[in-house]
Amino acid sequence: MSTVVFHSVSFAYDGHKRALDSVSFDIDANESVAIVGANGAGKSTLLQHTAGLLFAQEGTIEINGVPSSKQNVAHVRSNIGFVFQDPNDMLFMPTVFEDVAFGPANLGLTGNELKLRVEKALQQTHTTELAERPPHHLSGGQKRLVSLAAVLAMEPKILAFDEPTAHLDPRARRNLINIFRSLQQTRITTTHDLDFALDVCERTIVLSEGRVVFDGSTANAFSNAQRLESWGLELPLRMQKKD
């Protein structure tokens, strides 16, 4: 069953050319899909449409069978967990535990039910030992994992990630890859890190000037250097020839 469906979706910011131009694709439950493209290709705009932060001006979007619209925004946002590129945009409580508990508490969870929900999310992201730490004292990698825990605690069916490996050191990046592989939700990830896409996404959608120019296996997407160059991309580092 398709959990995310875009059908001929177009969108333009005021006074600008289309950021998305007749974009169509279906994403099935539990798929892990990378959205890649050069700067300005439309990746962030597409992800914001997926998360119900923007709405199609032309065409339609469905999230778990329900049209994405301002009237249905509560449904869309209850189904999708959006992990922002900058974790500082998501962490604002005195402790990690309180940050992860914030969302479920606003859904009405209390007491032991809330505690168990938070503990599960911390375990999933290997951040249990950080529970009583102030978020602003954490490293960038730790903040990234705690922001993911805060989203997982809401138990969304779909996870949307905006550049999840940005500014991570190699160890934090490897830790994130391992956690990412363990997740069971549908995952949609915008990224400039094509090696990360190879590691965690079996499928890749390439955008160029707001249009889908490729939709297929990740290995196939990155198999042709000349084609990647035409899209404003380069081969993943592991596939580049060493002098």
JSON list of C-alpha atoms in Angstrom, two decimals:
[
{"chain": "A", "resi": 1, "resn": "MET", "atom": "CA", "xyz": [0.00, 0.00, 0.00]},
{"chain": "A", "resi": 2, "resn": "SER", "atom": "CA", "xyz": [1.28, 3.47, -0.89]},
{"chain": "A", "resi": 3, "resn": "THR", "atom": "CA", "xyz": [1.71, 5.72, 2.14]},
{"chain": "A", "resi": 4, "resn": "VAL", "atom": "CA", "xyz": [2.80, 8.83, 0.20]},
{"chain": "A", "resi": 5, "resn": "VAL", "atom": "CA", "xyz": [1.41, 9.67, -3.24]},
{"chain": "A", "resi": 6, "resn": "PHE", "atom": "CA", "xyz": [2.30, 12.74, -5.31]},
{"chain": "A", "resi": 7, "resn": "HIS", "atom": "CA", "xyz": [0.28, 13.20, -8.50]},
{"chain": "A", "resi": 8, "resn": "SER", "atom": "CA", "xyz": [1.33, 15.99, -10.89]},
{"chain": "A", "resi": 9, "resn": "VAL", "atom": "CA", "xyz": [2.27, 18.29, -7.99]},
{"chain": "A", "resi": 10, "resn": "SER", "atom": "CA", "xyz": [3.43, 21.80, -8.87]},
{"chain": "A", "resi": 11, "resn": "PHE", "atom": "CA", "xyz": [4.35, 24.66, -6.55]},
{"chain": "A", "resi": 12, "resn": "ALA", "atom": "CA", "xyz": [5.91, 28.11, -7.01]},
{"chain": "A", "resi": 13, "resn": "TYR", "atom": "CA", "xyz": [6.98, 30.62, -4.39]},
{"chain": "A", "resi": 14, "resn": "ASP", "atom": "CA", "xyz": [5.64, 34.14, -5.00]},
{"chain": "A", "resi": 15, "resn": "GLY", "atom": "CA", "xyz": [7.27, 35.73, -8.00]},
{"chain": "A", "resi": 16, "resn": "HIS", "atom": "CA", "xyz": [9.51, 32.76, -8.78]},
{"chain": "A", "resi": 17, "resn": "LYS", "atom": "CA", "xyz": [9.54, 29.90, -11.26]},
{"chain": "A", "resi": 18, "resn": "ARG", "atom": "CA", "xyz": [8.14, 26.56, -10.15]},
{"chain": "A", "resi": 19, "resn": "ALA", "atom": "CA", "xyz": [10.07, 24.89, -7.34]},
{"chain": "A", "resi": 20, "resn": "LEU", "atom": "CA", "xyz": [8.14, 21.69, -8.11]},
{"chain": "A", "resi": 21, "resn": "ASP", "atom": "CA", "xyz": [6.94, 21.01, -11.64]},
{"chain": "A", "resi": 22, "resn": "SER", "atom": "CA", "xyz": [4.46, 18.16, -12.24]},
{"chain": "A", "resi": 23, "resn": "VAL", "atom": "CA", "xyz": [6.07, 15.85, -9.67]},
{"chain": "A", "resi": 24, "resn": "SER", "atom": "CA", "xyz": [4.58, 12.35, -9.43]},
{"chain": "A", "resi": 25, "resn": "PHE", "atom": "CA", "xyz": [5.63, 9.27, -7.43]},
{"chain": "A", "resi": 26, "resn": "ASP", "atom": "CA", "xyz": [4.28, 6.68, -4.97]},
{"chain": "A", "resi": 27, "resn": "ILE", "atom": "CA", "xyz": [6.13, 5.52, -1.85]},
{"chain": "A", "resi": 28, "resn": "ASP", "atom": "CA", "xyz": [5.04, 2.26, -0.25]},
{"chain": "A", "resi": 29, "resn": "ALA", "atom": "CA", "xyz": [4.92, 1.42, 3.45]},
{"chain": "A", "resi": 30, "resn": "ASN", "atom": "CA", "xyz": [8.35, 0.74, 5.00]},
{"chain": "A", "resi": 31, "resn": "GLU", "atom": "CA", "xyz": [10.30, 1.95, 1.95]},
{"chain": "A", "resi": 32, "resn": "SER", "atom": "CA", "xyz": [13.44, 4.02, 2.48]},
{"chain": "A", "resi": 33, "resn": "VAL", "atom": "CA", "xyz": [13.71, 6.63, -0.27]},
{"chain": "A", "resi": 34, "resn": "ALA", "atom": "CA", "xyz": [16.38, 9.29, -0.87]},
{"chain": "A", "resi": 35, "resn": "ILE", "atom": "CA", "xyz": [15.48, 12.59, -2.52]},
{"chain": "A", "resi": 36, "resn": "VAL", "atom": "CA", "xyz": [18.61, 14.04, -4.14]},
{"chain": "A", "resi": 37, "resn": "GLY", "atom": "CA", "xyz": [19.48, 16.87, -6.48]},
{"chain": "A", "resi": 38, "resn": "ALA", "atom": "CA", "xyz": [21.63, 19.97, -6.79]},
{"chain": "A", "resi": 39, "resn": "ASN", "atom": "CA", "xyz": [20.95, 23.06, -4.70]},
{"chain": "A", "resi": 40, "resn": "GLY", "atom": "CA", "xyz": [17.68, 24.61, -5.82]},
{"chain": "A", "resi": 41, "resn": "ALA", "atom": "CA", "xyz": [16.40, 21.37, -7.36]},
{"chain": "A", "resi": 42, "resn": "GLY", "atom": "CA", "xyz": [13.31, 21.37, -5.12]},
{"chain": "A", "resi": 43, "resn": "LYS", "atom": "CA", "xyz": [14.26, 18.82, -2.45]},
{"chain": "A", "resi": 44, "resn": "SER", "atom": "CA", "xyz": [13.33, 20.87, 0.62]},
{"chain": "A", "resi": 45, "resn": "THR", "atom": "CA", "xyz": [10.13, 22.08, -1.02]},
{"chain": "A", "resi": 46, "resn": "LEU", "atom": "CA", "xyz": [9.13, 18.48, -1.75]},
{"chain": "A", "resi": 47, "resn": "LEU", "atom": "CA", "xyz": [9.87, 17.40, 1.82]},
{"chain": "A", "resi": 48, "resn": "GLN", "atom": "CA", "xyz": [7.83, 20.26, 3.25]},
{"chain": "A", "resi": 49, "resn": "HIS", "atom": "CA", "xyz": [4.90, 19.20, 1.08]},
{"chain": "A", "resi": 50, "resn": "THR", "atom": "CA", "xyz": [5.26, 15.65, 2.39]},
{"chain": "A", "resi": 51, "resn": "ALA", "atom": "CA", "xyz": [5.13, 16.89, 5.98]},
{"chain": "A", "resi": 52, "resn": "GLY", "atom": "CA", "xyz": [2.14, 19.20, 5.50]},
{"chain": "A", "resi": 53, "resn": "LEU", "atom": "CA", "xyz": [4.19, 22.38, 5.89]},
{"chain": "A", "resi": 54, "resn": "LEU", "atom": "CA", "xyz": [3.34, 23.37, 2.31]},
{"chain": "A", "resi": 55, "resn": "PHE", "atom": "CA", "xyz": [0.40, 22.37, 0.12]},
{"chain": "A", "resi": 56, "resn": "ALA", "atom": "CA", "xyz": [0.24, 21.71, -3.62]},
{"chain": "A", "resi": 57, "resn": "GLN", "atom": "CA", "xyz": [-0.92, 24.58, -5.81]},
{"chain": "A", "resi": 58, "resn": "GLU", "atom": "CA", "xyz": [-1.56, 22.12, -8.62]},
{"chain": "A", "resi": 59, "resn": "GLY", "atom": "CA", "xyz": [-1.98, 18.34, -8.44]},
{"chain": "A", "resi": 60, "resn": "THR", "atom": "CA", "xyz": [-2.68, 16.23, -5.36]},
{"chain": "A", "resi": 61, "resn": "ILE", "atom": "CA", "xyz": [-0.84, 14.61, -2.45]},
{"chain": "A", "resi": 62, "resn": "GLU", "atom": "CA", "xyz": [-2.15, 11.76, -0.32]},
{"chain": "A", "resi": 63, "resn": "ILE", "atom": "CA", "xyz": [-0.78, 10.68, 3.03]},
{"chain": "A", "resi": 64, "resn": "ASN", "atom": "CA", "xyz": [-2.01, 7.25, 4.09]},
{"chain": "A", "resi": 65, "resn": "GLY", "atom": "CA", "xyz": [-4.97, 7.56, 1.74]},
{"chain": "A", "resi": 66, "resn": "VAL", "atom": "CA", "xyz": [-6.08, 11.03, 2.88]},
{"chain": "A", "resi": 67, "resn": "PRO", "atom": "CA", "xyz": [-5.59, 14.15, 0.72]},
{"chain": "A", "resi": 68, "resn": "SER", "atom": "CA", "xyz": [-3.00, 16.55, 2.09]},
{"chain": "A", "resi": 69, "resn": "SER", "atom": "CA", "xyz": [-4.73, 19.90, 2.53]},
{"chain": "A", "resi": 70, "resn": "LYS", "atom": "CA", "xyz": [-5.17, 22.63, 5.10]},
{"chain": "A", "resi": 71, "resn": "GLN", "atom": "CA", "xyz": [-8.44, 20.95, 6.13]},
{"chain": "A", "resi": 72, "resn": "ASN", "atom": "CA", "xyz": [-6.62, 17.66, 6.77]},
{"chain": "A", "resi": 73, "resn": "VAL", "atom": "CA", "xyz": [-3.41, 19.07, 8.21]},
{"chain": "A", "resi": 74, "resn": "ALA", "atom": "CA", "xyz": [-3.93, 17.37, 11.60]},
{"chain": "A", "resi": 75, "resn": "HIS", "atom": "CA", "xyz": [-4.09, 13.96, 9.91]},
{"chain": "A", "resi": 76, "resn": "VAL", "atom": "CA", "xyz": [-0.97, 14.64, 7.84]},
{"chain": "A", "resi": 77, "resn": "ARG", "atom": "CA", "xyz": [1.12, 15.84, 10.75]},
{"chain": "A", "resi": 78, "resn": "SER", "atom": "CA", "xyz": [-0.01, 13.00, 13.02]},
{"chain": "A", "resi": 79, "resn": "ASN", "atom": "CA", "xyz": [1.23, 10.49, 10.45]},
{"chain": "A", "resi": 80, "resn": "ILE", "atom": "CA", "xyz": [4.57, 12.13, 9.64]},
{"chain": "A", "resi": 81, "resn": "GLY", "atom": "CA", "xyz": [7.52, 12.85, 11.88]},
{"chain": "A", "resi": 82, "resn": "PHE", "atom": "CA", "xyz": [9.69, 15.64, 10.46]},
{"chain": "A", "resi": 83, "resn": "VAL", "atom": "CA", "xyz": [13.34, 15.67, 11.56]},
{"chain": "A", "resi": 84, "resn": "PHE", "atom": "CA", "xyz": [14.75, 19.12, 10.82]},
{"chain": "A", "resi": 85, "resn": "GLN", "atom": "CA", "xyz": [18.28, 19.64, 9.51]},
{"chain": "A", "resi": 86, "resn": "ASP", "atom": "CA", "xyz": [19.21, 21.76, 12.53]},
{"chain": "A", "resi": 87, "resn": "PRO", "atom": "CA", "xyz": [18.34, 19.89, 15.75]},
{"chain": "A", "resi": 88, "resn": "ASN", "atom": "CA", "xyz": [18.43, 23.19, 17.64]},
{"chain": "A", "resi": 89, "resn": "ASP", "atom": "CA", "xyz": [15.12, 23.98, 15.94]},
{"chain": "A", "resi": 90, "resn": "MET", "atom": "CA", "xyz": [13.58, 21.03, 17.82]},
{"chain": "A", "resi": 91, "resn": "LEU", "atom": "CA", "xyz": [15.23, 21.01, 21.25]},
{"chain": "A", "resi": 92, "resn": "PHE", "atom": "CA", "xyz": [14.13, 23.61, 23.80]},
{"chain": "A", "resi": 93, "resn": "MET", "atom": "CA", "xyz": [13.30, 21.90, 27.12]},
{"chain": "A", "resi": 94, "resn": "PRO", "atom": "CA", "xyz": [15.59, 21.80, 30.20]},
{"chain": "A", "resi": 95, "resn": "THR", "atom": "CA", "xyz": [16.48, 18.10, 29.79]},
{"chain": "A", "resi": 96, "resn": "VAL", "atom": "CA", "xyz": [16.59, 15.51, 27.02]},
{"chain": "A", "resi": 97, "resn": "PHE", "atom": "CA", "xyz": [13.87, 13.47, 28.74]},
{"chain": "A", "resi": 98, "resn": "GLU", "atom": "CA", "xyz": [11.54, 16.49, 28.77]},
{"chain": "A", "resi": 99, "resn": "ASP", "atom": "CA", "xyz": [12.25, 17.25, 25.12]},
{"chain": "A", "resi": 100, "resn": "VAL", "atom": "CA", "xyz": [11.41, 13.69, 24.06]},
{"chain": "A", "resi": 101, "resn": "ALA", "atom": "CA", "xyz": [8.32, 13.70, 26.31]},
{"chain": "A", "resi": 102, "resn": "PHE", "atom": "CA", "xyz": [7.01, 17.01, 25.01]},
{"chain": "A", "resi": 103, "resn": "GLY", "atom": "CA", "xyz": [5.18, 15.67, 21.95]},
{"chain": "A", "resi": 104, "resn": "PRO", "atom": "CA", "xyz": [3.53, 12.62, 23.56]},
{"chain": "A", "resi": 105, "resn": "ALA", "atom": "CA", "xyz": [2.53, 14.72, 26.56]},
{"chain": "A", "resi": 106, "resn": "ASN", "atom": "CA", "xyz": [0.72, 17.10, 24.23]},
{"chain": "A", "resi": 107, "resn": "LEU", "atom": "CA", "xyz": [-1.12, 14.09, 22.81]},
{"chain": "A", "resi": 108, "resn": "GLY", "atom": "CA", "xyz": [-2.42, 13.45, 26.32]},
{"chain": "A", "resi": 109, "resn": "LEU", "atom": "CA", "xyz": [-0.03, 10.74, 27.54]},
{"chain": "A", "resi": 110, "resn": "THR", "atom": "CA", "xyz": [0.79, 10.89, 31.25]},
{"chain": "A", "resi": 111, "resn": "GLY", "atom": "CA", "xyz": [2.40, 8.89, 34.02]},
{"chain": "A", "resi": 112, "resn": "ASN", "atom": "CA", "xyz": [3.90, 5.49, 33.29]},
{"chain": "A", "resi": 113, "resn": "GLU", "atom": "CA", "xyz": [2.56, 5.41, 29.73]},
{"chain": "A", "resi": 114, "resn": "LEU", "atom": "CA", "xyz": [4.45, 8.60, 28.93]},
{"chain": "A", "resi": 115, "resn": "LYS", "atom": "CA", "xyz": [7.60, 7.37, 30.69]},
{"chain": "A", "resi": 116, "resn": "LEU", "atom": "CA", "xyz": [7.59, 4.11, 28.72]},
{"chain": "A", "resi": 117, "resn": "ARG", "atom": "CA", "xyz": [7.08, 5.95, 25.42]},
{"chain": "A", "resi": 118, "resn": "VAL", "atom": "CA", "xyz": [10.08, 8.21, 26.13]},
{"chain": "A", "resi": 119, "resn": "GLU", "atom": "CA", "xyz": [12.29, 5.35, 27.29]},
{"chain": "A", "resi": 120, "resn": "LYS", "atom": "CA", "xyz": [11.52, 3.36, 24.13]},
{"chain": "A", "resi": 121, "resn": "ALA", "atom": "CA", "xyz": [12.49, 6.30, 21.89]},
{"chain": "A", "resi": 122, "resn": "LEU", "atom": "CA", "xyz": [15.71, 6.87, 23.84]},
{"chain": "A", "resi": 123, "resn": "GLN", "atom": "CA", "xyz": [16.60, 3.19, 23.56]},
{"chain": "A", "resi": 124, "resn": "GLN", "atom": "CA", "xyz": [15.96, 3.21, 19.80]},
{"chain": "A", "resi": 125, "resn": "THR", "atom": "CA", "xyz": [18.41, 6.07, 19.35]},
{"chain": "A", "resi": 126, "resn": "HIS", "atom": "CA", "xyz": [20.98, 4.87, 21.92]},
{"chain": "A", "resi": 127, "resn": "THR", "atom": "CA", "xyz": [20.58, 8.04, 23.96]},
{"chain": "A", "resi": 128, "resn": "THR", "atom": "CA", "xyz": [19.23, 6.65, 27.26]},
{"chain": "A", "resi": 129, "resn": "GLU", "atom": "CA", "xyz": [22.30, 7.87, 29.16]},
{"chain": "A", "resi": 130, "resn": "LEU", "atom": "CA", "xyz": [21.58, 11.43, 28.01]},
{"chain": "A", "resi": 131, "resn": "ALA", "atom": "CA", "xyz": [18.09, 11.59, 29.53]},
{"chain": "A", "resi": 132, "resn": "GLU", "atom": "CA", "xyz": [18.92, 14.05, 32.31]},
{"chain": "A", "resi": 133, "resn": "ARG", "atom": "CA", "xyz": [21.37, 16.16, 30.30]},
{"chain": "A", "resi": 134, "resn": "PRO", "atom": "CA", "xyz": [20.51, 19.68, 29.09]},
{"chain": "A", "resi": 135, "resn": "PRO", "atom": "CA", "xyz": [20.20, 19.50, 25.28]},
{"chain": "A", "resi": 136, "resn": "HIS", "atom": "CA", "xyz": [22.38, 22.59, 24.78]},
{"chain": "A", "resi": 137, "resn": "HIS", "atom": "CA", "xyz": [25.30, 20.73, 26.42]},
{"chain": "A", "resi": 138, "resn": "LEU", "atom": "CA", "xyz": [25.24, 17.92, 23.84]},
{"chain": "A", "resi": 139, "resn": "SER", "atom": "CA", "xyz": [27.43, 17.43, 20.80]},
{"chain": "A", "resi": 140, "resn": "GLY", "atom": "CA", "xyz": [25.99, 17.93, 17.33]},
{"chain": "A", "resi": 141, "resn": "GLY", "atom": "CA", "xyz": [25.69, 14.19, 16.80]},
{"chain": "A", "resi": 142, "resn": "GLN", "atom": "CA", "xyz": [23.97, 13.69, 20.14]},
{"chain": "A", "resi": 143, "resn": "LYS", "atom": "CA", "xyz": [21.52, 16.49, 19.40]},
{"chain": "A", "resi": 144, "resn": "ARG", "atom": "CA", "xyz": [20.70, 14.87, 16.05]},
{"chain": "A", "resi": 145, "resn": "LEU", "atom": "CA", "xyz": [19.86, 11.58, 17.76]},
{"chain": "A", "resi": 146, "resn": "VAL", "atom": "CA", "xyz": [17.82, 13.25, 20.50]},
{"chain": "A", "resi": 147, "resn": "SER", "atom": "CA", "xyz": [15.79, 15.16, 17.91]},
{"chain": "A", "resi": 148, "resn": "LEU", "atom": "CA", "xyz": [15.11, 11.83, 16.19]},
{"chain": "A", "resi": 149, "resn": "ALA", "atom": "CA", "xyz": [14.06, 10.35, 19.55]},
{"chain": "A", "resi": 150, "resn": "ALA", "atom": "CA", "xyz": [11.64, 13.24, 20.04]},
{"chain": "A", "resi": 151, "resn": "VAL", "atom": "CA", "xyz": [10.03, 12.40, 16.70]},
{"chain": "A", "resi": 152, "resn": "LEU", "atom": "CA", "xyz": [9.99, 8.63, 17.30]},
{"chain": "A", "resi": 153, "resn": "ALA", "atom": "CA", "xyz": [8.21, 9.18, 20.62]},
{"chain": "A", "resi": 154, "resn": "MET", "atom": "CA", "xyz": [5.23, 10.44, 18.62]},
{"chain": "A", "resi": 155, "resn": "GLU", "atom": "CA", "xyz": [5.09, 7.03, 16.85]},
{"chain": "A", "resi": 156, "resn": "PRO", "atom": "CA", "xyz": [4.61, 8.40, 13.31]},
{"chain": "A", "resi": 157, "resn": "LYS", "atom": "CA", "xyz": [4.07, 6.01, 10.41]},
{"chain": "A", "resi": 158, "resn": "ILE", "atom": "CA", "xyz": [6.33, 8.07, 8.12]},
{"chain": "A", "resi": 159, "resn": "LEU", "atom": "CA", "xyz": [9.65, 9.76, 8.88]},
{"chain": "A", "resi": 160, "resn": "ALA", "atom": "CA", "xyz": [10.88, 12.73, 6.84]},
{"chain": "A", "resi": 161, "resn": "PHE", "atom": "CA", "xyz": [14.55, 13.68, 7.25]},
{"chain": "A", "resi": 162, "resn": "ASP", "atom": "CA", "xyz": [16.13, 16.90, 5.99]},
{"chain": "A", "resi": 163, "resn": "GLU", "atom": "CA", "xyz": [19.89, 16.41, 5.40]},
{"chain": "A", "resi": 164, "resn": "PRO", "atom": "CA", "xyz": [20.36, 14.08, 8.41]},
{"chain": "A", "resi": 165, "resn": "THR", "atom": "CA", "xyz": [24.16, 13.76, 8.08]},
{"chain": "A", "resi": 166, "resn": "ALA", "atom": "CA", "xyz": [24.90, 17.49, 7.74]},
{"chain": "A", "resi": 167, "resn": "HIS", "atom": "CA", "xyz": [27.80, 18.58, 10.00]},
{"chain": "A", "resi": 168, "resn": "LEU", "atom": "CA", "xyz": [28.25, 15.12, 11.56]},
{"chain": "A", "resi": 169, "resn": "ASP", "atom": "CA", "xyz": [31.72, 13.71, 12.20]},
{"chain": "A", "resi": 170, "resn": "PRO", "atom": "CA", "xyz": [32.45, 10.19, 10.84]},
{"chain": "A", "resi": 171, "resn": "ARG", "atom": "CA", "xyz": [31.64, 8.40, 14.09]},
{"chain": "A", "resi": 172, "resn": "ALA", "atom": "CA", "xyz": [28.32, 10.20, 14.60]},
{"chain": "A", "resi": 173, "resn": "ARG", "atom": "CA", "xyz": [27.47, 9.58, 10.95]},
{"chain": "A", "resi": 174, "resn": "ARG", "atom": "CA", "xyz": [28.14, 5.83, 11.30]},
{"chain": "A", "resi": 175, "resn": "ASN", "atom": "CA", "xyz": [26.03, 5.71, 14.46]},
{"chain": "A", "resi": 176, "resn": "LEU", "atom": "CA", "xyz": [23.17, 7.42, 12.64]},
{"chain": "A", "resi": 177, "resn": "ILE", "atom": "CA", "xyz": [23.43, 4.95, 9.74]},
{"chain": "A", "resi": 178, "resn": "ASN", "atom": "CA", "xyz": [23.13, 1.99, 12.11]},
{"chain": "A", "resi": 179, "resn": "ILE", "atom": "CA", "xyz": [20.09, 3.48, 13.82]},
{"chain": "A", "resi": 180, "resn": "PHE", "atom": "CA", "xyz": [18.53, 4.45, 10.50]},
{"chain": "A", "resi": 181, "resn": "ARG", "atom": "CA", "xyz": [18.79, 0.87, 9.26]},
{"chain": "A", "resi": 182, "resn": "SER", "atom": "CA", "xyz": [16.92, -0.39, 12.33]},
{"chain": "A", "resi": 183, "resn": "LEU", "atom": "CA", "xyz": [13.88, 1.84, 11.76]},
{"chain": "A", "resi": 184, "resn": "GLN", "atom": "CA", "xyz": [10.72, 0.21, 10.41]},
{"chain": "A", "resi": 185, "resn": "GLN", "atom": "CA", "xyz": [8.76, 3.30, 9.38]},
{"chain": "A", "resi": 186, "resn": "THR", "atom": "CA", "xyz": [8.55, 4.62, 5.84]},
{"chain": "A", "resi": 187, "resn": "ARG", "atom": "CA", "xyz": [11.58, 6.92, 5.48]},
{"chain": "A", "resi": 188, "resn": "ILE", "atom": "CA", "xyz": [11.96, 9.84, 3.07]},
{"chain": "A", "resi": 189, "resn": "THR", "atom": "CA", "xyz": [15.33, 11.58, 3.17]},
{"chain": "A", "resi": 190, "resn": "THR", "atom": "CA", "xyz": [16.69, 14.64, 1.39]},
{"chain": "A", "resi": 191, "resn": "THR", "atom": "CA", "xyz": [20.47, 14.49, 1.28]},
{"chain": "A", "resi": 192, "resn": "HIS", "atom": "CA", "xyz": [23.58, 15.73, -0.48]},
{"chain": "A", "resi": 193, "resn": "ASP", "atom": "CA", "xyz": [25.43, 12.76, 1.05]},
{"chain": "A", "resi": 194, "resn": "LEU", "atom": "CA", "xyz": [25.12, 10.22, -1.75]},
{"chain": "A", "resi": 195, "resn": "ASP", "atom": "CA", "xyz": [27.19, 7.66, 0.17]},
{"chain": "A", "resi": 196, "resn": "PHE", "atom": "CA", "xyz": [24.60, 7.87, 2.96]},
{"chain": "A", "resi": 197, "resn": "ALA", "atom": "CA", "xyz": [21.85, 7.29, 0.40]},
{"chain": "A", "resi": 198, "resn": "LEU", "atom": "CA", "xyz": [23.69, 4.17, -0.81]},
{"chain": "A", "resi": 199, "resn": "ASP", "atom": "CA", "xyz": [23.94, 2.92, 2.77]},
{"chain": "A", "resi": 200, "resn": "VAL", "atom": "CA", "xyz": [20.32, 3.35, 3.86]},
{"chain": "A", "resi": 201, "resn": "CYS", "atom": "CA", "xyz": [18.01, 3.90, 0.88]},
{"chain": "A", "resi": 202, "resn": "GLU", "atom": "CA", "xyz": [17.17, 1.19, -1.61]},
{"chain": "A", "resi": 203, "resn": "ARG", "atom": "CA", "xyz": [15.42, 3.73, -3.86]},
{"chain": "A", "resi": 204, "resn": "THR", "atom": "CA", "xyz": [16.36, 7.22, -5.00]},
{"chain": "A", "resi": 205, "resn": "ILE", "atom": "CA", "xyz": [14.35, 10.00, -6.64]},
{"chain": "A", "resi": 206, "resn": "VAL", "atom": "CA", "xyz": [16.46, 12.62, -8.41]},
{"chain": "A", "resi": 207, "resn": "LEU", "atom": "CA", "xyz": [15.11, 16.15, -8.86]},
{"chain": "A", "resi": 208, "resn": "SER", "atom": "CA", "xyz": [16.42, 18.67, -11.36]},
{"chain": "A", "resi": 209, "resn": "GLU", "atom": "CA", "xyz": [14.85, 22.12, -11.65]},
{"chain": "A", "resi": 210, "resn": "GLY", "atom": "CA", "xyz": [11.76, 20.90, -9.84]},
{"chain": "A", "resi": 211, "resn": "ARG", "atom": "CA", "xyz": [11.17, 17.84, -12.01]},
{"chain": "A", "resi": 212, "resn": "VAL", "atom": "CA", "xyz": [11.70, 14.13, -11.35]},
{"chain": "A", "resi": 213, "resn": "VAL", "atom": "CA", "xyz": [14.45, 13.03, -13.74]},
{"chain": "A", "resi": 214, "resn": "PHE", "atom": "CA", "xyz": [15.08, 9.60, -12.19]},
{"chain": "A", "resi": 215, "resn": "ASP", "atom": "CA", "xyz": [13.16, 7.24, -9.93]},
{"chain": "A", "resi": 216, "resn": "GLY", "atom": "CA", "xyz": [14.63, 3.81, -9.30]},
{"chain": "A", "resi": 217, "resn": "SER", "atom": "CA", "xyz": [17.25, 1.83, -7.41]},
{"chain": "A", "resi": 218, "resn": "THR", "atom": "CA", "xyz": [19.89, 3.88, -5.62]},
{"chain": "A", "resi": 219, "resn": "ALA", "atom": "CA", "xyz": [22.73, 1.85, -7.10]},
{"chain": "A", "resi": 220, "resn": "ASN", "atom": "CA", "xyz": [21.40, 2.51, -10.60]},
{"chain": "A", "resi": 221, "resn": "ALA", "atom": "CA", "xyz": [20.86, 6.21, -9.88]},
{"chain": "A", "resi": 222, "resn": "PHE", "atom": "CA", "xyz": [24.54, 6.67, -9.10]},
{"chain": "A", "resi": 223, "resn": "SER", "atom": "CA", "xyz": [26.00, 4.33, -11.72]},
{"chain": "A", "resi": 224, "resn": "ASN", "atom": "CA", "xyz": [26.68, 6.90, -14.46]},
{"chain": "A", "resi": 225, "resn": "ALA", "atom": "CA", "xyz": [29.02, 9.82, -13.76]},
{"chain": "A", "resi": 226, "resn": "GLN", "atom": "CA", "xyz": [28.08, 11.71, -16.91]},
{"chain": "A", "resi": 227, "resn": "ARG", "atom": "CA", "xyz": [24.37, 11.48, -16.14]},
{"chain": "A", "resi": 228, "resn": "LEU", "atom": "CA", "xyz": [24.95, 12.59, -12.55]},
{"chain": "A", "resi": 229, "resn": "GLU", "atom": "CA", "xyz": [26.93, 15.59, -13.82]},
{"chain": "A", "resi": 230, "resn": "SER", "atom": "CA", "xyz": [24.01, 16.59, -16.04]},
{"chain": "A", "resi": 231, "resn": "TRP", "atom": "CA", "xyz": [21.90, 16.71, -12.87]},
{"chain": "A", "resi": 232, "resn": "GLY", "atom": "CA", "xyz": [24.49, 18.81, -11.00]},
{"chain": "A", "resi": 233, "resn": "LEU", "atom": "CA", "xyz": [25.72, 15.85, -8.94]},
{"chain": "A", "resi": 234, "resn": "GLU", "atom": "CA", "xyz": [28.92, 13.83, -8.58]},
{"chain": "A", "resi": 235, "resn": "LEU", "atom": "CA", "xyz": [29.59, 10.16, -7.97]},
{"chain": "A", "resi": 236, "resn": "PRO", "atom": "CA", "xyz": [29.48, 9.06, -4.32]},
{"chain": "A", "resi": 237, "resn": "LEU", "atom": "CA", "xyz": [32.97, 9.20, -2.80]},
{"chain": "A", "resi": 238, "resn": "ARG", "atom": "CA", "xyz": [33.28, 5.41, -2.63]},
{"chain": "A", "resi": 239, "resn": "MET", "atom": "CA", "xyz": [32.66, 5.17, -6.38]},
{"chain": "A", "resi": 240, "resn": "GLN", "atom": "CA", "xyz": [35.18, 7.83, -7.42]},
{"chain": "A", "resi": 241, "resn": "LYS", "atom": "CA", "xyz": [38.44, 6.62, -8.88]},
{"chain": "A", "resi": 242, "resn": "LYS", "atom": "CA", "xyz": [41.48, 7.19, -6.70]},
{"chain": "A", "resi": 243, "resn": "ASP", "atom": "CA", "xyz": [44.59, 8.64, -8.35]}
]
